[in-house]
PDB file of C-alpha atoms and ligand atoms in Angstrom:
ATOM      1  CA  MET A 244    -141.574  60.591 -45.193  1.00  0.00           C
ATOM      2  CA  SER A 245    -143.471  59.382 -47.471  1.00  0.00           C
ATOM      3  CA  GLU A 246    -147.851  57.884 -46.556  1.00  0.00           C
ATOM      4  CA  SER A 247    -147.003  54.049 -45.766  1.00  0.00           C
ATOM      5  CA  GLU A 248    -144.111  55.863 -43.079  1.00  0.00           C
ATOM      6  CA  ILE A 249    -147.000  58.201 -41.456  1.00  0.00           C
ATOM      7  CA  SER A 250    -149.139  55.809 -41.150  1.00  0.00           C
ATOM      8  CA  GLY A 251    -146.699  53.182 -39.980  1.00  0.00           C
ATOM      9  CA  ALA A 252    -147.474  50.123 -42.319  1.00  0.00           C
ATOM     10  CA  ALA A 253    -146.631  49.196 -45.872  1.00  0.00           C
ATOM     11  CA  GLN A 254    -150.169  49.245 -47.523  1.00  0.00           C
ATOM     12  CA  ALA A 255    -150.188  45.288 -48.964  1.00  0.00           C
ATOM     13  CA  PRO A 256    -149.539  45.745 -53.841  1.00  0.00           C
ATOM     14  CA  VAL A 257    -152.311  45.405 -56.112  1.00  0.00           C
ATOM     15  CA  LEU A 258    -152.710  44.400 -59.640  1.00  0.00           C
ATOM     16  CA  ALA A 259    -155.253  46.274 -60.869  1.00  0.00           C
ATOM     17  CA  LEU A 260    -156.777  44.647 -63.479  1.00  0.00           C
ATOM     18  CA  ASP A 261    -158.803  46.772 -65.909  1.00  0.00           C
ATOM     19  CA  GLY A 262    -160.420  46.934 -69.798  1.00  0.00           C
ATOM     20  CA  PRO A 263    -164.039  46.030 -71.133  1.00  0.00           C
ATOM     21  CA  SER A 264    -166.008  43.376 -71.083  1.00  0.00           C
ATOM     22  CA  GLY A 265    -165.363  39.699 -72.561  1.00  0.00           C
ATOM     23  CA  ALA A 266    -161.613  40.643 -72.122  1.00  0.00           C
ATOM     24  CA  GLY A 267    -160.640  37.979 -69.455  1.00  0.00           C
ATOM     25  CA  LYS A 268    -159.972  39.742 -66.290  1.00  0.00           C
ATOM     26  CA  GLY A 269    -162.039  37.833 -64.438  1.00  0.00           C
ATOM     27  CA  THR A 270    -160.264  34.508 -65.337  1.00  0.00           C
ATOM     28  CA  VAL A 271    -157.270  36.055 -65.498  1.00  0.00           C
ATOM     29  CA  ALA A 272    -158.166  37.631 -61.739  1.00  0.00           C
ATOM     30  CA  ARG A 273    -158.812  34.212 -60.885  1.00  0.00           C
ATOM     31  CA  GLU A 274    -156.244  31.982 -62.244  1.00  0.00           C
ATOM     32  CA  VAL A 275    -153.594  34.887 -60.492  1.00  0.00           C
ATOM     33  CA  VAL A 276    -155.186  34.108 -57.798  1.00  0.00           C
ATOM     34  CA  ARG A 277    -154.966  30.782 -57.310  1.00  0.00           C
ATOM     35  CA  THR A 278    -151.006  31.182 -58.022  1.00  0.00           C
ATOM     36  CA  THR A 279    -150.305  33.791 -55.723  1.00  0.00           C
ATOM     37  CA  GLY A 280    -153.507  33.408 -52.462  1.00  0.00           C
ATOM     38  CA  TRP A 281    -153.601  37.324 -53.436  1.00  0.00           C
ATOM     39  CA  HIS A 282    -157.003  38.423 -52.189  1.00  0.00           C
ATOM     40  CA  PHE A 283    -159.413  38.920 -55.049  1.00  0.00           C
ATOM     41  CA  LEU A 284    -161.742  41.755 -55.863  1.00  0.00           C
ATOM     42  CA  ASP A 285    -164.749  41.981 -58.630  1.00  0.00           C
ATOM     43  CA  SER A 286    -165.057  45.579 -58.768  1.00  0.00           C
ATOM     44  CA  GLY A 287    -167.887  44.634 -61.532  1.00  0.00           C
ATOM     45  CA  ALA A 288    -169.907  42.516 -59.282  1.00  0.00           C
ATOM     46  CA  LEU A 289    -170.351  45.558 -56.589  1.00  0.00           C
ATOM     47  CA  TYR A 290    -172.249  46.883 -59.563  1.00  0.00           C
ATOM     48  CA  ARG A 291    -174.020  44.608 -60.710  1.00  0.00           C
ATOM     49  CA  LEU A 292    -175.160  43.935 -56.716  1.00  0.00           C
ATOM     50  CA  THR A 293    -175.994  47.227 -56.948  1.00  0.00           C
ATOM     51  CA  GLY A 294    -178.241  47.631 -60.051  1.00  0.00           C
ATOM     52  CA  LEU A 295    -180.185  44.141 -58.950  1.00  0.00           C
ATOM     53  CA  TYR A 296    -181.012  45.997 -54.982  1.00  0.00           C
ATOM     54  CA  CYS A 297    -182.357  48.312 -57.287  1.00  0.00           C
ATOM     55  CA  GLN A 298    -184.385  46.856 -59.204  1.00  0.00           C
ATOM     56  CA  ARG A 299    -185.495  44.515 -56.370  1.00  0.00           C
ATOM     57  CA  ARG A 300    -186.072  47.590 -53.847  1.00  0.00           C
ATOM     58  CA  GLY A 301    -188.004  49.418 -56.756  1.00  0.00           C
ATOM     59  CA  VAL A 302    -185.948  52.621 -57.107  1.00  0.00           C
ATOM     60  CA  ASP A 303    -184.891  53.590 -60.463  1.00  0.00           C
ATOM     61  CA  PRO A 304    -181.589  54.764 -60.820  1.00  0.00           C
ATOM     62  CA  ALA A 305    -182.120  57.577 -63.663  1.00  0.00           C
ATOM     63  CA  ALA A 306    -184.562  58.814 -61.191  1.00  0.00           C
ATOM     64  CA  ASP A 307    -183.070  58.787 -58.414  1.00  0.00           C
ATOM     65  CA  ALA A 308    -179.523  58.941 -57.976  1.00  0.00           C
ATOM     66  CA  ALA A 309    -179.552  59.629 -54.244  1.00  0.00           C
ATOM     67  CA  GLY A 310    -181.229  56.696 -54.000  1.00  0.00           C
ATOM     68  CA  ALA A 311    -180.200  53.415 -55.400  1.00  0.00           C
ATOM     69  CA  ALA A 312    -176.263  55.284 -53.643  1.00  0.00           C
ATOM     70  CA  GLY A 313    -178.004  54.993 -50.229  1.00  0.00           C
ATOM     71  CA  LEU A 314    -178.499  51.482 -51.068  1.00  0.00           C
ATOM     72  CA  ALA A 315    -175.141  50.840 -52.226  1.00  0.00           C
ATOM     73  CA  ALA A 316    -173.894  52.096 -49.301  1.00  0.00           C
ATOM     74  CA  GLN A 317    -175.624  49.376 -47.638  1.00  0.00           C
ATOM     75  CA  LEU A 318    -175.609  46.283 -50.257  1.00  0.00           C
ATOM     76  CA  PRO A 319    -176.463  43.520 -48.260  1.00  0.00           C
ATOM     77  CA  ALA A 320    -174.381  41.048 -49.888  1.00  0.00           C
ATOM     78  CA  ALA A 321    -171.864  38.137 -49.453  1.00  0.00           C
ATOM     79  CA  PHE A 322    -169.722  36.455 -51.142  1.00  0.00           C
ATOM     80  CA  ARG A 323    -169.212  32.956 -50.427  1.00  0.00           C
ATOM     81  CA  LEU A 324    -167.366  28.888 -50.909  1.00  0.00           C
ATOM     82  CA  ASP A 325    -169.486  26.339 -51.674  1.00  0.00           C
ATOM     83  CA  ALA A 326    -167.532  22.743 -52.082  1.00  0.00           C
ATOM     84  CA  GLY A 327    -164.849  25.754 -54.614  1.00  0.00           C
ATOM     85  CA  ALA A 328    -168.049  27.124 -56.910  1.00  0.00           C
ATOM     86  CA  GLU A 329    -168.721  31.138 -55.797  1.00  0.00           C
ATOM     87  CA  ARG A 330    -171.797  31.567 -54.551  1.00  0.00           C
ATOM     88  CA  VAL A 331    -173.307  35.221 -53.936  1.00  0.00           C
ATOM     89  CA  LEU A 332    -176.280  36.451 -51.536  1.00  0.00           C
ATOM     90  CA  LEU A 333    -178.446  39.344 -52.039  1.00  0.00           C
ATOM     91  CA  ASP A 334    -180.498  39.876 -48.892  1.00  0.00           C
ATOM     92  CA  GLY A 335    -179.989  36.815 -48.270  1.00  0.00           C
ATOM     93  CA  GLU A 336    -181.479  34.855 -51.646  1.00  0.00           C
ATOM     94  CA  ASP A 337    -178.307  33.205 -54.107  1.00  0.00           C
ATOM     95  CA  VAL A 338    -178.666  35.739 -57.373  1.00  0.00           C
ATOM     96  CA  THR A 339    -175.266  33.236 -58.604  1.00  0.00           C
ATOM     97  CA  ALA A 340    -176.684  33.429 -61.947  1.00  0.00           C
ATOM     98  CA  GLN A 341    -178.838  36.009 -62.117  1.00  0.00           C
ATOM     99  CA  LEU A 342    -175.211  37.978 -62.290  1.00  0.00           C
ATOM    100  CA  ARG A 343    -173.821  37.711 -64.801  1.00  0.00           C
ATOM    101  CA  THR A 344    -176.518  37.919 -67.030  1.00  0.00           C
ATOM    102  CA  GLU A 345    -176.821  40.389 -69.814  1.00  0.00           C
ATOM    103  CA  THR A 346    -179.172  41.804 -69.035  1.00  0.00           C
ATOM    104  CA  THR A 347    -177.834  42.830 -65.113  1.00  0.00           C
ATOM    105  CA  GLY A 348    -174.628  43.986 -67.168  1.00  0.00           C
ATOM    106  CA  ALA A 349    -176.651  46.698 -68.421  1.00  0.00           C
ATOM    107  CA  LEU A 350    -178.614  47.489 -65.539  1.00  0.00           C
ATOM    108  CA  ALA A 351    -175.125  47.684 -64.078  1.00  0.00           C
ATOM    109  CA  SER A 352    -173.460  49.709 -66.039  1.00  0.00           C
ATOM    110  CA  GLN A 353    -176.918  52.302 -65.426  1.00  0.00           C
ATOM    111  CA  VAL A 354    -175.726  52.069 -61.981  1.00  0.00           C
ATOM    112  CA  ALA A 355    -172.041  52.667 -63.315  1.00  0.00           C
ATOM    113  CA  ALA A 356    -172.619  56.552 -63.967  1.00  0.00           C
ATOM    114  CA  LEU A 357    -173.512  57.659 -60.776  1.00  0.00           C
ATOM    115  CA  GLN A 358    -170.860  59.583 -58.686  1.00  0.00           C
ATOM    116  CA  PRO A 359    -173.295  59.097 -55.218  1.00  0.00           C
ATOM    117  CA  VAL A 360    -173.038  55.365 -56.331  1.00  0.00           C
ATOM    118  CA  ARG A 361    -169.346  55.334 -57.194  1.00  0.00           C
ATOM    119  CA  GLU A 362    -169.004  57.137 -54.286  1.00  0.00           C
ATOM    120  CA  ALA A 363    -171.295  54.905 -51.911  1.00  0.00           C
ATOM    121  CA  LEU A 364    -168.781  51.980 -52.803  1.00  0.00           C
ATOM    122  CA  LEU A 365    -165.666  53.440 -52.751  1.00  0.00           C
ATOM    123  CA  GLN A 366    -163.606  52.256 -49.399  1.00  0.00           C
ATOM    124  CA  ARG A 367    -165.959  49.412 -49.835  1.00  0.00           C
ATOM    125  CA  GLN A 368    -163.524  47.929 -52.810  1.00  0.00           C
ATOM    126  CA  ARG A 369    -160.703  49.822 -50.493  1.00  0.00           C
ATOM    127  CA  ASP A 370    -161.723  47.511 -47.659  1.00  0.00           C
ATOM    128  CA  PHE A 371    -160.684  44.465 -49.746  1.00  0.00           C
ATOM    129  CA  ARG A 372    -156.897  45.576 -49.198  1.00  0.00           C
ATOM    130  CA  ARG A 373    -155.327  42.878 -47.282  1.00  0.00           C
ATOM    131  CA  PRO A 374    -151.877  41.309 -47.708  1.00  0.00           C
ATOM    132  CA  PRO A 375    -150.390  39.417 -48.418  1.00  0.00           C
ATOM    133  CA  GLY A 376    -152.261  41.240 -52.264  1.00  0.00           C
ATOM    134  CA  LEU A 377    -154.752  42.602 -53.333  1.00  0.00           C
ATOM    135  CA  VAL A 378    -155.614  41.170 -57.076  1.00  0.00           C
ATOM    136  CA  ALA A 379    -159.339  43.842 -58.376  1.00  0.00           C
ATOM    137  CA  ASP A 380    -161.153  43.741 -61.642  1.00  0.00           C
ATOM    138  CA  GLY A 381    -162.795  46.104 -62.630  1.00  0.00           C
ATOM    139  CA  ARG A 382    -162.966  49.686 -65.019  1.00  0.00           C
ATOM    140  CA  ASP A 383    -160.934  52.149 -62.456  1.00  0.00           C
ATOM    141  CA  MET A 384    -158.866  50.170 -60.482  1.00  0.00           C
ATOM    142  CA  GLY A 385    -156.087  52.163 -61.509  1.00  0.00           C
ATOM    143  CA  THR A 386    -157.684  55.292 -62.179  1.00  0.00           C
ATOM    144  CA  VAL A 387    -159.604  55.871 -59.593  1.00  0.00           C
ATOM    145  CA  VAL A 388    -160.114  52.923 -56.634  1.00  0.00           C
ATOM    146  CA  PHE A 389    -155.994  51.912 -56.892  1.00  0.00           C
ATOM    147  CA  PRO A 390    -154.185  54.678 -57.577  1.00  0.00           C
ATOM    148  CA  GLY A 391    -150.507  53.821 -56.268  1.00  0.00           C
ATOM    149  CA  ALA A 392    -151.201  50.020 -57.099  1.00  0.00           C
ATOM    150  CA  GLU A 393    -148.160  48.061 -57.875  1.00  0.00           C
ATOM    151  CA  LEU A 394    -149.190  47.382 -61.271  1.00  0.00           C
ATOM    152  CA  LYS A 395    -151.616  48.132 -63.920  1.00  0.00           C
ATOM    153  CA  ILE A 396    -152.426  46.337 -66.189  1.00  0.00           C
ATOM    154  CA  PHE A 397    -155.597  47.246 -69.065  1.00  0.00           C
ATOM    155  CA  LEU A 398    -156.334  44.024 -71.042  1.00  0.00           C
ATOM    156  CA  THR A 399    -159.169  44.532 -74.453  1.00  0.00           C
ATOM    157  CA  ALA A 400    -159.004  42.216 -77.186  1.00  0.00           C
ATOM    158  CA  SER A 401    -161.280  42.894 -80.562  1.00  0.00           C
ATOM    159  CA  ALA A 402    -165.101  43.838 -79.899  1.00  0.00           C
ATOM    160  CA  GLU A 403    -165.923  40.715 -81.651  1.00  0.00           C
ATOM    161  CA  GLU A 404    -163.581  38.730 -80.169  1.00  0.00           C
ATOM    162  CA  ARG A 405    -165.096  39.507 -76.707  1.00  0.00           C
ATOM    163  CA  ALA A 406    -168.912  39.380 -77.383  1.00  0.00           C
ATOM    164  CA  ARG A 407    -167.900  35.483 -79.123  1.00  0.00           C
ATOM    165  CA  ARG A 408    -166.491  34.854 -75.326  1.00  0.00           C
ATOM    166  CA  ARG A 409    -168.837  36.274 -74.033  1.00  0.00           C
ATOM    167  CA  HIS A 410    -171.477  34.179 -76.467  1.00  0.00           C
ATOM    168  CA  ASN A 411    -169.718  30.808 -75.285  1.00  0.00           C
ATOM    169  CA  GLN A 412    -168.988  31.123 -71.687  1.00  0.00           C
ATOM    170  CA  LEU A 413    -173.119  32.270 -71.439  1.00  0.00           C
ATOM    171  CA  LYS A 414    -173.546  28.939 -73.875  1.00  0.00           C
ATOM    172  CA  GLU A 415    -171.533  27.197 -71.023  1.00  0.00           C
ATOM    173  CA  GLN A 416    -173.679  27.923 -68.651  1.00  0.00           C
ATOM    174  CA  GLY A 417    -177.297  26.641 -70.147  1.00  0.00           C
ATOM    175  CA  ILE A 418    -178.040  30.478 -71.198  1.00  0.00           C
ATOM    176  CA  ASP A 419    -178.304  30.905 -74.581  1.00  0.00           C
ATOM    177  CA  VAL A 420    -178.323  34.314 -76.489  1.00  0.00           C
ATOM    178  CA  SER A 421    -178.037  35.189 -79.619  1.00  0.00           C
ATOM    179  CA  LEU A 422    -174.680  36.459 -80.679  1.00  0.00           C
ATOM    180  CA  ASP A 423    -176.093  39.553 -82.956  1.00  0.00           C
ATOM    181  CA  ALA A 424    -178.163  40.897 -80.189  1.00  0.00           C
ATOM    182  CA  LEU A 425    -175.227  40.308 -77.736  1.00  0.00           C
ATOM    183  CA  THR A 426    -173.194  41.850 -79.260  1.00  0.00           C
ATOM    184  CA  GLU A 427    -175.171  44.742 -80.046  1.00  0.00           C
ATOM    185  CA  GLU A 428    -175.543  45.293 -76.412  1.00  0.00           C
ATOM    186  CA  ILE A 429    -172.146  44.832 -75.132  1.00  0.00           C
ATOM    187  CA  ALA A 430    -170.685  47.083 -77.725  1.00  0.00           C
ATOM    188  CA  GLU A 431    -174.158  49.784 -76.002  1.00  0.00           C
ATOM    189  CA  ARG A 432    -172.688  49.029 -72.771  1.00  0.00           C
ATOM    190  CA  ASP A 433    -168.731  49.827 -73.377  1.00  0.00           C
ATOM    191  CA  GLN A 434    -169.969  52.490 -75.003  1.00  0.00           C
ATOM    192  CA  ARG A 435    -172.010  54.211 -71.673  1.00  0.00           C
ATOM    193  CA  ASP A 436    -168.722  52.999 -69.636  1.00  0.00           C
ATOM    194  CA  ALA A 437    -165.875  54.619 -71.739  1.00  0.00           C
ATOM    195  CA  SER A 438    -168.484  57.914 -71.586  1.00  0.00           C
ATOM    196  CA  ARG A 439    -168.855  58.869 -68.949  1.00  0.00           C
ATOM    197  CA  ALA A 440    -168.063  61.904 -67.039  1.00  0.00           C
ATOM    198  CA  THR A 441    -167.721  60.025 -63.668  1.00  0.00           C
ATOM    199  CA  ALA A 442    -164.314  57.308 -63.730  1.00  0.00           C
ATOM    200  CA  PRO A 443    -164.399  56.593 -67.459  1.00  0.00           C
ATOM    201  CA  LEU A 444    -163.516  52.851 -69.413  1.00  0.00           C
ATOM    202  CA  GLN A 445    -159.700  54.483 -69.988  1.00  0.00           C
ATOM    203  CA  PRO A 446    -156.200  53.242 -69.172  1.00  0.00           C
ATOM    204  CA  ALA A 447    -154.473  54.650 -66.125  1.00  0.00           C
ATOM    205  CA  SER A 448    -151.374  57.042 -67.798  1.00  0.00           C
ATOM    206  CA  ASP A 449    -149.043  54.173 -66.550  1.00  0.00           C
ATOM    207  CA  ALA A 450    -151.218  51.082 -67.364  1.00  0.00           C
ATOM    208  CA  GLN A 451    -149.239  48.390 -69.998  1.00  0.00           C
ATOM    209  CA  ILE A 452    -151.902  47.230 -72.265  1.00  0.00           C
ATOM    210  CA  LEU A 453    -152.178  43.354 -73.356  1.00  0.00           C
ATOM    211  CA  ASP A 454    -154.488  42.666 -75.931  1.00  0.00           C
ATOM    212  CA  THR A 455    -155.584  39.142 -75.687  1.00  0.00           C
ATOM    213  CA  THR A 456    -157.327  38.574 -79.281  1.00  0.00           C
ATOM    214  CA  GLY A 457    -155.823  36.163 -80.291  1.00  0.00           C
ATOM    215  CA  LEU A 458    -154.344  34.594 -77.229  1.00  0.00           C
ATOM    216  CA  GLU A 459    -155.205  31.903 -74.947  1.00  0.00           C
ATOM    217  CA  VAL A 460    -156.253  32.293 -71.295  1.00  0.00           C
ATOM    218  CA  PRO A 461    -152.647  30.729 -69.664  1.00  0.00           C
ATOM    219  CA  GLN A 462    -150.667  32.553 -71.884  1.00  0.00           C
ATOM    220  CA  VAL A 463    -152.271  35.493 -71.162  1.00  0.00           C
ATOM    221  CA  VAL A 464    -152.486  34.704 -67.613  1.00  0.00           C
ATOM    222  CA  GLU A 465    -148.254  33.966 -68.281  1.00  0.00           C
ATOM    223  CA  GLN A 466    -147.521  37.526 -69.513  1.00  0.00           C
ATOM    224  CA  VAL A 467    -149.574  39.005 -66.539  1.00  0.00           C
ATOM    225  CA  LEU A 468    -147.160  36.907 -63.408  1.00  0.00           C
ATOM    226  CA  GLU A 469    -144.458  37.631 -65.501  1.00  0.00           C
ATOM    227  CA  ARG A 470    -145.098  41.078 -65.624  1.00  0.00           C
ATOM    228  CA  LEU A 471    -146.167  41.044 -61.836  1.00  0.00           C
ATOM    229  CA  ARG A 472    -142.930  38.574 -60.520  1.00  0.00           C
ATOM    230  CA  ALA A 473    -140.722  41.329 -62.691  1.00  0.00           C
ATOM    231  CA  ARG A 474    -142.187  44.404 -60.543  1.00  0.00           C
ATOM    232  CA  LEU A 475    -142.924  42.965 -57.195  1.00  0.00           C
ATOM    233  CA  GLY A 476    -140.003  40.283 -56.773  1.00  0.00           C
ATOM    234  CA  LEU A 477    -142.772  37.308 -56.904  1.00  0.00           C
ATOM    235  CA  PRO A 478    -141.633  33.658 -57.155  1.00  0.00           C
ATOM    236  CA  GLY A 479    -142.047  31.892 -60.227  1.00  0.00           C
ATOM    237  CA  ALA A 480    -144.032  30.647 -62.773  1.00  0.00           C
ATOM    238  CA  ALA A 481    -143.101  26.637 -60.797  1.00  0.00           C
ATOM    239  CA  ALA A 482    -145.330  27.819 -57.890  1.00  0.00           C
ATOM    240  CA  ARG A 483    -148.382  27.783 -60.205  1.00  0.00           C
ATOM    241  CA  GLY A 484    -150.673  24.383 -58.884  1.00  0.00           C
TER     242      GLY A 484
HETATM  243  N1  ADP B 168    -156.808  35.097 -73.929  1.00  0.00           N
HETATM  244  C1  ADP B 168    -158.560  34.666 -73.885  1.00  0.00           C
HETATM  245  N2  ADP B 168    -158.704  33.147 -75.351  1.00  0.00           N
HETATM  246  C2  ADP B 168    -160.300  32.853 -75.128  1.00  0.00           C
HETATM  247  N3  ADP B 168    -161.281  33.333 -74.390  1.00  0.00           N
HETATM  248  C3  ADP B 168    -160.962  33.955 -73.552  1.00  0.00           C
HETATM  249  C4  ADP B 168    -159.777  34.360 -73.353  1.00  0.00           C
HETATM  250  N4  ADP B 168    -160.063  35.698 -72.095  1.00  0.00           N
HETATM  251  C5  ADP B 168    -160.913  34.764 -71.184  1.00  0.00           C
HETATM  252  N5  ADP B 168    -161.824  33.922 -72.417  1.00  0.00           N
HETATM  253  C6  ADP B 168    -162.724  33.320 -71.886  1.00  0.00           C
HETATM  254  O1  ADP B 168    -163.809  34.871 -72.492  1.00  0.00           O
HETATM  255  C7  ADP B 168    -164.724  34.583 -71.402  1.00  0.00           C
HETATM  256  C8  ADP B 168    -165.136  36.071 -70.661  1.00  0.00           C
HETATM  257  O2  ADP B 168    -163.408  36.340 -68.807  1.00  0.00           O
HETATM  258  P1  ADP B 168    -164.215  37.792 -68.318  1.00  0.00           P
HETATM  259  O3  ADP B 168    -162.795  36.418 -67.226  1.00  0.00           O
HETATM  260  O4  ADP B 168    -165.317  36.873 -67.829  1.00  0.00           O
HETATM  261  O5  ADP B 168    -163.859  39.116 -69.066  1.00  0.00           O
HETATM  262  P2  ADP B 168    -164.133  40.064 -68.188  1.00  0.00           P
HETATM  263  O6  ADP B 168    -164.573  39.971 -66.847  1.00  0.00           O
HETATM  264  O7  ADP B 168    -162.737  40.319 -68.936  1.00  0.00           O
HETATM  265  O8  ADP B 168    -165.251  40.014 -68.651  1.00  0.00           O
HETATM  266  C9  ADP B 168    -164.811  33.861 -71.084  1.00  0.00           C
HETATM  267  O9  ADP B 168    -165.640  32.552 -70.532  1.00  0.00           O
HETATM  268  C10 ADP B 168    -163.498  33.680 -71.002  1.00  0.00           C
HETATM  269  O10 ADP B 168    -162.710  31.665 -70.269  1.00  0.00           O
HETATM  270  N1  CDP B 169    -164.345  49.382 -61.691  1.00  0.00           N
HETATM  271  C1  CDP B 169    -166.450  48.756 -62.001  1.00  0.00           C
HETATM  272  C2  CDP B 169    -165.840  47.850 -62.561  1.00  0.00           C
HETATM  273  C3  CDP B 169    -167.334  47.371 -63.004  1.00  0.00           C
HETATM  274  N2  CDP B 169    -168.646  48.430 -63.396  1.00  0.00           N
HETATM  275  C4  CDP B 169    -169.172  48.937 -64.110  1.00  0.00           C
HETATM  276  O1  CDP B 169    -170.055  47.747 -63.618  1.00  0.00           O
HETATM  277  C5  CDP B 169    -170.715  46.617 -65.290  1.00  0.00           C
HETATM  278  C6  CDP B 169    -170.271  45.192 -64.893  1.00  0.00           C
HETATM  279  O2  CDP B 169    -168.554  44.893 -64.616  1.00  0.00           O
HETATM  280  P1  CDP B 169    -168.606  43.728 -64.618  1.00  0.00           P
HETATM  281  O3  CDP B 169    -167.104  43.988 -65.001  1.00  0.00           O
HETATM  282  O4  CDP B 169    -169.330  43.113 -63.962  1.00  0.00           O
HETATM  283  O5  CDP B 169    -168.056  43.487 -66.128  1.00  0.00           O
HETATM  284  P2  CDP B 169    -167.699  42.104 -67.171  1.00  0.00           P
HETATM  285  O6  CDP B 169    -167.001  42.766 -67.829  1.00  0.00           O
HETATM  286  O7  CDP B 169    -167.697  41.325 -67.377  1.00  0.00           O
HETATM  287  O8  CDP B 169    -168.412  42.227 -68.850  1.00  0.00           O
HETATM  288  C7  CDP B 169    -169.415  47.002 -66.096  1.00  0.00           C
HETATM  289  O9  CDP B 169    -170.094  47.887 -67.617  1.00  0.00           O
HETATM  290  C8  CDP B 169    -169.842  49.047 -66.134  1.00  0.00           C
HETATM  291  O10 CDP B 169    -170.299  49.716 -65.993  1.00  0.00           O
HETATM  292  C9  CDP B 169    -167.804  50.068 -63.659  1.00  0.00           C
HETATM  293  O11 CDP B 169    -168.043  50.420 -63.729  1.00  0.00           O
HETATM  294  N3  CDP B 169    -166.113  50.249 -62.487  1.00  0.00           N
END
């Protein structure tokens, strides 16, 4: 008897989208969500929020992993849609803009290397899995959080292209950083994420690798949707709004 038969209910399907920074996970995930009506887990936001919360509460994750995990376990975070725009609140304060900076990304990567922090966030991430399905964006969606995901895609692109994309994205948000500095910061973060002992950034053994270098966003979205349809028999591209 399978696990779902034992629990009495089949679980909602999961699309696990993992990969390094700037590969396009968030962009593609949101488009897939728009098309399918599935739920969305931005797991990176939870690590970013944990990093920010540690900073605000004066906890140094490098010296106090248990303290950081304690804050992660009771993260006072709320995700809102405000006239179609995503807003993220931490302890009631709007931290949407601060969340996406590379400084916060580096903080996130530091707390994310701590096993107790990852454990503290595990169930919270799994709770996002609800019908009709979940698109989960992160580093370990297919390896640790949802190892039984129906479809696992590892999105990647060359380091230069990922840095360029991030640079453009930040510029559009009015954040001015040098491309060289950004390239270095992203390389450092990828290196830390890939080499950590716990849940390192790596494709699951059953993940499909999708290199997006030289592809436009709609092409990547179409490829992902195609694979999802093939796997689950979802309605065709004509349904896209
Ligand atoms: N295939 C692509 N081609 C060109 N730009 C892309 C592509 N995928 C994503 N982008 C752009 O790159 C930036 C970073 O993408 P994002 O989804 O935030 O990446 P990730 O979540 O993997 O860090 C966004 O501005 C996005 O529009
Ligand atoms: N599932 C996840 C998601 C993010 N993270 C960490 O959180 C950081 C920020 O993740 P993110 O997805 O918001 O970052 P980007 O890919 O958008 O740059 C990453 O560099 C990882 O260190 C993680 O360890 N596991």
